[in-house]
Coordinates of C-alpha atoms and ligand atoms in Angstrom, one line a residue:
M5 CA 0.0 0.0 0.0
V6 CA 1.3 3.4 -0.9
L7 CA 0.1 6.8 0.3
D8 CA 0.8 9.7 -2.0
I9 CA 0.3 13.2 -0.6
S10 CA 2.1 15.1 -3.3
K11 CA -1.1 16.6 -4.6
A12 CA -2.6 17.4 -1.1
L13 CA -2.2 21.2 -1.7
I14 CA -0.9 21.7 1.8
S15 CA 2.6 22.9 2.6
A16 CA 5.1 20.5 4.3
E17 CA 5.4 23.1 7.1
K18 CA 1.7 22.8 7.9
V19 CA 1.8 19.0 7.9
N20 CA 5.1 19.0 9.9
A21 CA 3.5 21.3 12.5
L22 CA 1.3 18.4 13.4
K23 CA 4.1 15.8 13.5
D24 CA 4.8 15.9 17.2
A25 CA 1.1 15.9 18.1
A26 CA 0.6 12.9 15.8
M27 CA 3.5 11.0 17.4
Q28 CA 2.2 11.9 20.8
A29 CA -1.3 10.7 19.9
Q30 CA 0.3 7.4 18.7
Q31 CA 2.1 7.0 21.9
A32 CA -1.0 7.8 23.9
L33 CA -2.8 5.0 22.0
E34 CA 0.1 2.7 22.8
D35 CA 0.2 3.6 26.5
G36 CA -3.5 3.5 26.8
T37 CA -3.5 7.1 28.2
C38 CA -5.9 8.7 25.7
A39 CA -9.6 9.3 25.8
G40 CA -11.6 6.2 25.2
N41 CA -8.7 4.0 26.4
D42 CA -11.1 1.2 27.3
F43 CA -11.6 0.6 23.6
L44 CA -8.1 0.0 22.4
G45 CA -8.4 -3.7 21.8
W46 CA -8.1 -3.1 18.0
L47 CA -4.6 -1.7 18.3
H48 CA -2.7 -4.9 18.6
L49 CA -5.6 -7.1 17.4
P50 CA -3.9 -8.3 14.2
S51 CA -0.7 -9.5 15.9
S52 CA -2.8 -11.3 18.6
I53 CA -4.8 -13.5 16.2
T54 CA -3.4 -17.0 16.4
P55 CA -3.5 -19.7 13.6
E56 CA -5.6 -21.8 16.0
F57 CA -8.2 -19.1 16.2
I58 CA -8.3 -18.7 12.4
A59 CA -8.7 -22.5 12.1
E60 CA -11.6 -22.4 14.6
L61 CA -13.3 -19.7 12.5
Q62 CA -12.6 -21.7 9.3
A63 CA -14.1 -24.8 10.8
C64 CA -17.3 -23.0 11.6
A65 CA -17.3 -21.4 8.2
R66 CA -17.0 -24.9 6.7
T67 CA -20.0 -26.1 8.5
L68 CA -22.1 -23.3 7.2
R69 CA -20.7 -23.7 3.6
E70 CA -21.5 -27.5 3.7
N71 CA -25.0 -27.1 5.0
C72 CA -26.2 -23.8 3.4
D73 CA -26.7 -22.5 -0.1
T74 CA -27.4 -19.1 1.4
V75 CA -26.1 -17.4 4.5
V76 CA -27.8 -14.3 5.9
V77 CA -25.5 -12.0 7.9
A78 CA -27.6 -10.1 10.3
G79 CA -26.0 -7.0 11.8
I80 CA -25.7 -3.2 11.4
G81 CA -23.0 -0.5 11.5
G82 CA -19.8 -1.9 12.8
S83 CA -21.4 -5.3 13.1
Y84 CA -22.0 -5.4 9.4
L85 CA -20.0 -3.0 7.2
G86 CA -16.6 -4.6 7.6
A87 CA -17.7 -8.0 6.5
R88 CA -19.6 -6.6 3.6
S89 CA -16.8 -4.3 2.5
V90 CA -14.3 -7.2 2.1
I91 CA -16.8 -9.7 0.7
E92 CA -18.0 -7.3 -2.0
A93 CA -14.5 -6.2 -2.8
L94 CA -13.4 -9.8 -3.5
S95 CA -16.5 -11.3 -5.0
N96 CA -17.5 -11.6 -8.6
S97 CA -19.6 -8.5 -9.4
F98 CA -22.4 -10.8 -10.4
A99 CA -21.9 -13.4 -7.7
H100 CA -25.7 -13.5 -6.9
L101 CA -26.4 -14.5 -10.5
T102 CA -23.5 -16.8 -11.1
N103 CA -23.4 -18.9 -7.9
D104 CA -21.0 -21.9 -8.5
G105 CA -22.8 -24.1 -6.1
K106 CA -19.7 -24.3 -3.9
T107 CA -20.0 -21.0 -2.0
P108 CA -23.2 -19.9 -0.3
T109 CA -24.7 -16.7 -1.5
I110 CA -24.2 -14.1 1.2
L111 CA -27.2 -11.8 2.0
Y112 CA -27.5 -9.1 4.6
A113 CA -30.3 -8.2 7.0
G114 CA -30.7 -6.3 10.2
N115 CA -29.2 -3.2 8.7
N116 CA -32.5 -1.5 8.0
I117 CA -36.2 -1.7 9.1
G118 CA -37.7 -1.7 5.6
E119 CA -40.7 -3.9 5.7
D120 CA -40.5 -4.6 1.9
Y121 CA -36.9 -5.6 2.3
L122 CA -37.6 -8.0 5.0
F123 CA -40.7 -9.4 3.3
E124 CA -38.9 -9.9 0.1
L125 CA -35.9 -11.5 1.9
T126 CA -38.2 -14.0 3.7
E127 CA -39.9 -14.8 0.4
L128 CA -36.6 -15.4 -1.3
L129 CA -35.4 -17.6 1.5
K130 CA -38.5 -19.9 1.2
N131 CA -36.7 -22.0 -1.4
K132 CA -33.3 -21.8 0.2
Q133 CA -31.2 -24.0 2.6
F134 CA -30.2 -21.0 4.6
G135 CA -28.2 -20.3 7.7
V136 CA -27.8 -17.1 9.7
I137 CA -24.8 -15.3 11.4
N138 CA -26.4 -13.1 14.0
I139 CA -23.9 -10.3 14.8
S140 CA -24.6 -7.8 17.6
K141 CA -22.2 -6.8 20.3
S142 CA -24.9 -5.3 22.6
G143 CA -27.3 -8.0 21.5
T144 CA -30.1 -5.5 21.8
T145 CA -29.9 -3.5 18.6
T146 CA -33.5 -3.2 17.3
E147 CA -32.8 -3.5 13.6
T148 CA -30.7 -6.7 14.0
A149 CA -32.9 -8.3 16.7
L150 CA -36.0 -7.7 14.6
A151 CA -34.5 -9.4 11.5
F152 CA -33.1 -12.2 13.6
R153 CA -36.4 -13.0 15.2
L154 CA -37.9 -13.5 11.7
L155 CA -34.9 -15.4 10.4
K156 CA -34.7 -17.7 13.4
K157 CA -38.3 -18.7 13.2
Q158 CA -38.2 -19.2 9.4
C159 CA -35.0 -21.3 9.6
E160 CA -36.4 -23.5 12.4
E161 CA -39.7 -24.0 10.5
Q162 CA -38.0 -24.7 7.2
R163 CA -35.0 -26.7 8.3
G164 CA -36.0 -28.2 11.6
K165 CA -34.7 -27.3 15.1
A166 CA -31.7 -29.6 14.9
M167 CA -30.4 -28.2 11.6
A168 CA -31.2 -24.6 12.6
Q169 CA -29.0 -25.1 15.7
K170 CA -26.2 -26.1 13.4
V171 CA -26.6 -23.3 10.9
I172 CA -27.3 -20.4 13.2
V173 CA -24.2 -18.8 14.6
A174 CA -24.0 -15.9 17.1
V175 CA -21.2 -13.3 17.3
T176 CA -21.8 -11.3 20.4
D177 CA -20.7 -10.2 23.8
A178 CA -19.3 -12.9 26.2
K179 CA -22.0 -12.4 28.8
R180 CA -24.4 -9.6 28.2
G181 CA -27.4 -9.1 25.9
A182 CA -30.3 -10.9 24.4
A183 CA -28.2 -12.4 21.5
R184 CA -25.9 -14.1 24.1
T185 CA -28.9 -15.4 26.1
T186 CA -30.5 -16.8 23.0
A187 CA -27.3 -18.4 21.7
D188 CA -26.7 -20.1 25.1
K189 CA -30.2 -21.3 25.4
E190 CA -30.4 -22.6 21.9
G191 CA -26.9 -24.1 21.9
Y192 CA -25.7 -22.1 18.9
T193 CA -22.0 -22.0 18.0
S194 CA -20.9 -18.6 19.2
F195 CA -18.0 -16.3 19.0
I196 CA -17.1 -13.4 21.3
I197 CA -16.7 -9.8 20.4
P198 CA -14.0 -8.5 22.8
D199 CA -15.2 -5.9 25.3
N200 CA -12.5 -3.5 24.3
V201 CA -13.1 -3.5 20.6
G202 CA -15.8 -1.1 19.4
G203 CA -18.1 -2.0 16.4
R204 CA -16.4 0.1 13.8
F205 CA -13.0 -1.4 14.7
S206 CA -14.2 -5.0 14.8
V207 CA -13.8 -6.2 11.2
L208 CA -10.7 -8.3 12.3
T209 CA -12.7 -10.0 15.0
P210 CA -15.2 -12.8 14.2
V211 CA -17.6 -10.0 13.3
G212 CA -15.9 -9.7 10.0
L213 CA -13.7 -12.8 9.8
L214 CA -16.5 -15.3 10.1
P215 CA -18.7 -14.0 7.3
I216 CA -15.6 -13.4 5.1
A217 CA -14.5 -17.0 5.6
V218 CA -18.0 -18.3 4.8
A219 CA -17.9 -16.3 1.6
G220 CA -14.8 -18.3 0.7
F221 CA -12.0 -15.8 1.3
D222 CA -8.6 -16.3 2.9
I223 CA -8.9 -14.7 6.3
A224 CA -5.4 -15.7 7.2
Q225 CA -4.1 -13.5 4.4
L226 CA -6.4 -10.7 5.4
V227 CA -5.0 -10.8 9.0
K228 CA -1.4 -11.1 7.6
G229 CA -1.9 -7.8 5.7
A230 CA -3.2 -6.2 8.8
Q231 CA -0.3 -7.5 10.9
D232 CA 2.2 -6.2 8.4
M233 CA 0.5 -2.7 8.5
E234 CA 0.5 -2.9 12.3
A235 CA 4.3 -3.3 12.2
Q236 CA 4.6 -0.6 9.5
T237 CA 2.7 1.9 11.7
A238 CA 4.1 0.9 15.1
V239 CA 5.5 3.2 17.7
G240 CA 9.2 3.7 16.9
V241 CA 8.6 4.0 13.2
P242 CA 9.5 7.6 12.2
F243 CA 6.6 9.9 11.3
E244 CA 7.9 10.1 7.7
E245 CA 7.7 6.3 7.3
N246 CA 4.3 5.9 9.1
P247 CA 1.5 6.2 6.5
S248 CA -1.2 6.3 9.1
A249 CA 0.4 9.1 11.0
I250 CA 1.0 11.1 7.8
Y251 CA -2.6 10.6 6.6
A252 CA -3.9 11.7 10.0
A253 CA -1.7 14.8 10.0
V254 CA -2.5 15.8 6.4
R255 CA -6.3 15.5 6.9
N256 CA -6.2 17.5 10.1
A257 CA -4.0 20.1 8.5
L258 CA -6.5 20.4 5.6
Y259 CA -9.4 20.6 8.1
R260 CA -7.7 23.5 9.9
E261 CA -7.5 25.2 6.5
G262 CA -11.3 24.9 6.1
K263 CA -11.5 21.6 4.2
K264 CA -14.4 20.3 6.2
I265 CA -15.5 17.4 3.9
E266 CA -13.4 14.4 2.9
I267 CA -14.6 12.4 -0.1
V268 CA -13.4 8.9 -0.5
V269 CA -13.2 8.0 -4.1
N270 CA -13.0 4.6 -5.8
Y271 CA -12.7 3.7 -9.5
Q272 CA -13.8 0.1 -8.9
P273 CA -17.4 -0.6 -8.2
K274 CA -16.3 -3.4 -5.9
L275 CA -15.0 -0.9 -3.5
H276 CA -18.4 0.8 -2.9
Y277 CA -18.9 -1.0 0.5
F278 CA -15.3 -0.4 1.5
A279 CA -16.1 3.3 1.3
E280 CA -19.2 2.7 3.4
W281 CA -17.0 1.0 6.0
W282 CA -14.5 3.9 5.9
K283 CA -17.4 6.4 6.3
Q284 CA -18.6 4.8 9.4
L285 CA -15.0 4.4 10.8
F286 CA -14.2 8.1 10.5
G287 CA -17.7 9.6 10.8
E288 CA -18.6 7.9 14.1
S289 CA -15.1 8.4 15.5
E290 CA -14.6 12.1 14.8
G291 CA -18.0 13.7 14.4
K292 CA -18.6 15.0 17.9
D293 CA -18.3 18.0 20.2
G294 CA -19.3 20.2 17.3
K295 CA -16.2 19.1 15.3
G296 CA -15.1 16.6 12.7
I297 CA -14.6 16.2 9.0
F298 CA -17.8 15.2 7.2
N299 CA -17.2 11.9 5.5
A300 CA -18.6 11.3 2.1
A301 CA -18.0 8.7 -0.7
V302 CA -18.3 8.6 -4.4
D303 CA -18.0 5.9 -7.0
F304 CA -16.1 7.1 -10.1
S305 CA -16.6 7.3 -12.9
T306 CA -20.3 6.9 -12.2
D307 CA -20.5 9.8 -9.9
L308 CA -18.4 12.1 -12.1
H309 CA -21.7 12.3 -14.0
S310 CA -23.5 13.5 -10.9
M311 CA -21.4 14.8 -8.1
G312 CA -18.5 15.6 -10.4
Q313 CA -19.8 19.1 -11.1
W314 CA -20.0 19.9 -7.3
I315 CA -16.6 18.5 -6.7
Q316 CA -15.1 20.5 -9.6
E317 CA -16.8 23.9 -9.0
G318 CA -18.8 23.8 -5.8
E319 CA -17.9 25.3 -2.4
R320 CA -14.1 24.8 -1.9
T321 CA -14.4 23.0 1.4
I322 CA -13.6 19.5 0.2
F323 CA -10.6 17.2 -0.3
E324 CA -10.6 13.8 -1.7
T325 CA -8.9 10.5 -0.9
V326 CA -8.7 8.1 -3.8
I327 CA -8.4 4.4 -3.2
S328 CA -6.8 3.1 -6.3
V329 CA -6.2 -0.5 -7.4
E330 CA -3.1 -0.7 -9.7
E331 CA -4.0 -4.0 -11.5
P332 CA -7.4 -5.6 -12.1
E333 CA -7.9 -9.3 -11.7
H334 CA -9.0 -9.8 -15.3
K335 CA -7.8 -8.5 -18.7
L336 CA -10.2 -7.1 -21.3
L337 CA -9.1 -5.5 -24.5
F338 CA -11.1 -2.9 -26.3
P339 CA -12.0 -4.4 -29.7
G340 CA -11.3 -2.7 -33.1
D341 CA -14.1 -2.1 -35.5
E342 CA -13.8 -1.7 -39.2
E343 CA -16.5 0.8 -39.6
N344 CA -15.6 2.7 -36.5
L345 CA -19.1 4.1 -36.3
D346 CA -18.6 5.1 -32.6
G347 CA -15.3 6.7 -33.4
L348 CA -13.6 4.7 -30.7
N349 CA -10.9 3.0 -32.8
F350 CA -8.2 5.1 -31.1
L351 CA -8.8 2.9 -28.1
A352 CA -8.6 -0.4 -30.0
G353 CA -6.2 -2.9 -28.4
K354 CA -6.1 -0.9 -25.2
R355 CA -7.1 -2.5 -21.9
V356 CA -10.3 -1.2 -20.3
D357 CA -8.3 -0.5 -17.2
E358 CA -6.0 1.9 -19.2
V359 CA -9.1 4.0 -20.0
N360 CA -10.1 3.8 -16.3
K361 CA -6.6 4.9 -15.2
M362 CA -6.7 7.8 -17.6
A363 CA -10.1 8.8 -16.2
E364 CA -8.5 8.7 -12.8
L365 CA -5.5 10.8 -13.8
G366 CA -7.5 13.2 -15.8
T367 CA -9.9 13.7 -12.9
L368 CA -7.1 14.1 -10.4
L369 CA -5.5 16.9 -12.4
A370 CA -8.9 18.6 -13.0
H371 CA -9.8 18.5 -9.4
V372 CA -6.4 19.7 -8.2
D373 CA -6.8 22.6 -10.8
G374 CA -10.2 23.2 -9.2
G375 CA -8.6 23.5 -5.8
V376 CA -9.5 20.1 -4.4
P377 CA -6.6 18.6 -2.5
N378 CA -6.0 15.0 -3.5
L379 CA -4.6 12.2 -1.4
R380 CA -4.0 8.8 -3.1
V381 CA -3.9 5.4 -1.4
S382 CA -3.0 2.7 -3.9
I383 CA -2.8 -1.0 -3.6
P384 CA -1.3 -3.4 -6.2
R385 CA -4.4 -5.7 -6.4
L386 CA -7.7 -6.3 -4.8
N387 CA -6.9 -9.3 -2.6
E388 CA -7.2 -10.3 1.0
Y389 CA -3.7 -9.3 2.0
N390 CA -4.0 -5.8 0.5
L391 CA -7.4 -5.2 2.0
G392 CA -6.0 -6.3 5.4
Q393 CA -3.3 -3.6 5.0
L394 CA -5.9 -0.9 4.1
I395 CA -8.1 -1.8 7.0
Y396 CA -5.4 -1.4 9.6
F397 CA -4.0 1.6 7.9
F398 CA -7.3 3.4 8.1
E399 CA -8.0 2.2 11.7
K400 CA -4.7 3.4 13.0
A401 CA -5.0 6.7 11.1
C402 CA -8.5 7.2 12.6
G403 CA -7.2 6.7 16.1
I404 CA -4.4 9.2 15.6
S405 CA -6.6 11.6 13.7
G406 CA -9.4 11.7 16.3
L407 CA -6.9 12.4 19.1
L408 CA -5.4 15.3 16.9
L409 CA -8.9 16.6 16.7
E410 CA -9.1 16.4 20.5
V411 CA -12.2 14.2 20.6
N412 CA -12.7 10.7 22.0
P413 CA -12.5 8.6 18.8
F414 CA -13.9 5.5 20.4
N415 CA -17.3 6.4 21.7
Q416 CA -20.5 7.3 19.9
P417 CA -22.9 9.0 22.3
G418 CA -24.7 10.7 19.4
V419 CA -26.2 7.5 18.1
E420 CA -28.3 7.0 21.2
A421 CA -30.5 10.1 20.6
Y422 CA -32.6 8.5 17.8
K423 CA -32.9 5.2 19.7
K424 CA -34.3 7.0 22.8
N425 CA -37.0 8.7 20.7
M426 CA -37.8 5.5 18.7
F427 CA -38.2 3.5 21.9
A428 CA -40.4 6.2 23.5
L429 CA -42.6 6.3 20.4
L430 CA -42.9 2.5 20.2
G431 CA -43.7 2.4 24.0
K432 CA -40.8 0.1 24.9
P433 CA -41.1 -1.0 28.6
G434 CA -38.7 1.1 30.7
F435 CA -39.3 4.2 28.5
E436 CA -42.6 5.3 30.1
K437 CA -41.4 8.8 31.1
E438 CA -39.9 9.4 27.6
T439 CA -43.1 8.2 26.0
E440 CA -45.1 10.7 28.0
A441 CA -42.7 13.5 27.2
I442 CA -42.6 12.8 23.4
K443 CA -46.4 12.5 23.3
Q444 CA -46.7 16.0 24.8
R445 CA -44.0 17.3 22.5
L446 CA -45.9 16.0 19.4
G447 CA -49.2 17.3 20.7
Ligands
PA5_25 O1 -19.6 1.1 15.7 C1 -20.5 0.9 16.5 O2 -20.3 0.8 17.6 C2 -21.9 0.8 16.0 O3 -22.0 1.0 14.6 C3 -22.4 -0.6 16.2 O4 -21.6 -1.5 15.6 C4 -23.8 -0.8 15.8 O5 -24.7 0.2 16.4 C5 -24.4 -2.2 16.1 O6 -24.3 -2.4 17.4 P1 -24.4 -3.9 18.0 O7 -23.2 -4.7 17.5 O8 -24.4 -3.7 19.5 O9 -25.7 -4.4 17.5

């Protein structure tokens, strides 16, 4: 993985002015002396994962693969996005239509409350030998619990209690929450989400690793990539050689210059969900106390035909971070055409990726000309190892960056506000006072 900040449109002095603070933030993470220090389990997570633990996850994944044509991953936020980001990045773009019969189709639930979505999912599953991975750290998240109740019932009715017990797996807290109670009572295989790892930093726990293994990907390589990035960004590595510290410093320097919005850009549709994961990682970590860069994401070249105008000429409060893949997995040459009716013969014989790369370069130059600082993170190929590197690179950068911003990057008090109102409106037991207050407020 390579970070290129040469087009960041910020002086070396301004970045270097944050060097000491970035290194202190890194040390505070290491010493556990920073805000949110009870949630630092992610910091040395990659290097603590043993081959035995990976084998345990792979064995569970094998059971699901052998007994299911479809596996529904139920979870939301940090209990969902990491797994989906890696699975979509590595899967065939048309995996749902081209199932080879060896790998279960992975579907997702518990990340919305759309009645049509859940109805259509349960209809689709009527013909399927499906299993469920129920992922919730708290075990009480409404979206996930609602979906799981439906899925559990359907799975037991369709496949029988004994098979359901085999193909429903829980990933949850060691002791607390309804998901733990259910898993213990029903005798499901279960994996623990460590207390000191928050949802958005949990992709390298069973939260991400189990679904990724079920989807047929090499979790050992994913972890290896993260381990190598853990070493590359460790305390003791000079600032100039630590990509996470540099990225954290540059984005904070830009923020202080009025660049309040960071757009993550991809040129590979498969990275759409990786950007969703990134958005949550940074948005939930930094957006608090009236501060924080707003995190957005665009898929290019698609969104050049929509948001491209805004990025080129709108308010100059944005910068972009491009995640670029150097080499695609497949080769496709642009064909020549004798008649050349579309006038595209100048591209004949070129790889499609060459056109894509010129779109990327042309856009970079145009945006820089338009006053949009550009940071570029490139990986050689879309594979497990490189994604593992990217994941840890961004996690470490996020920890450092949040501390540079002087917020607690590891809590998310703001997400409770909507839940309190929703529970009050639905009349959840224990929320009687809030129900009364909200009724009065609404008249
Ligand atoms: O990052 C977070 O902490 C959140 O996005 C959670 O992962 C999300 O709210 C789901 O929570 P839980 O795993 O408790 O169901």
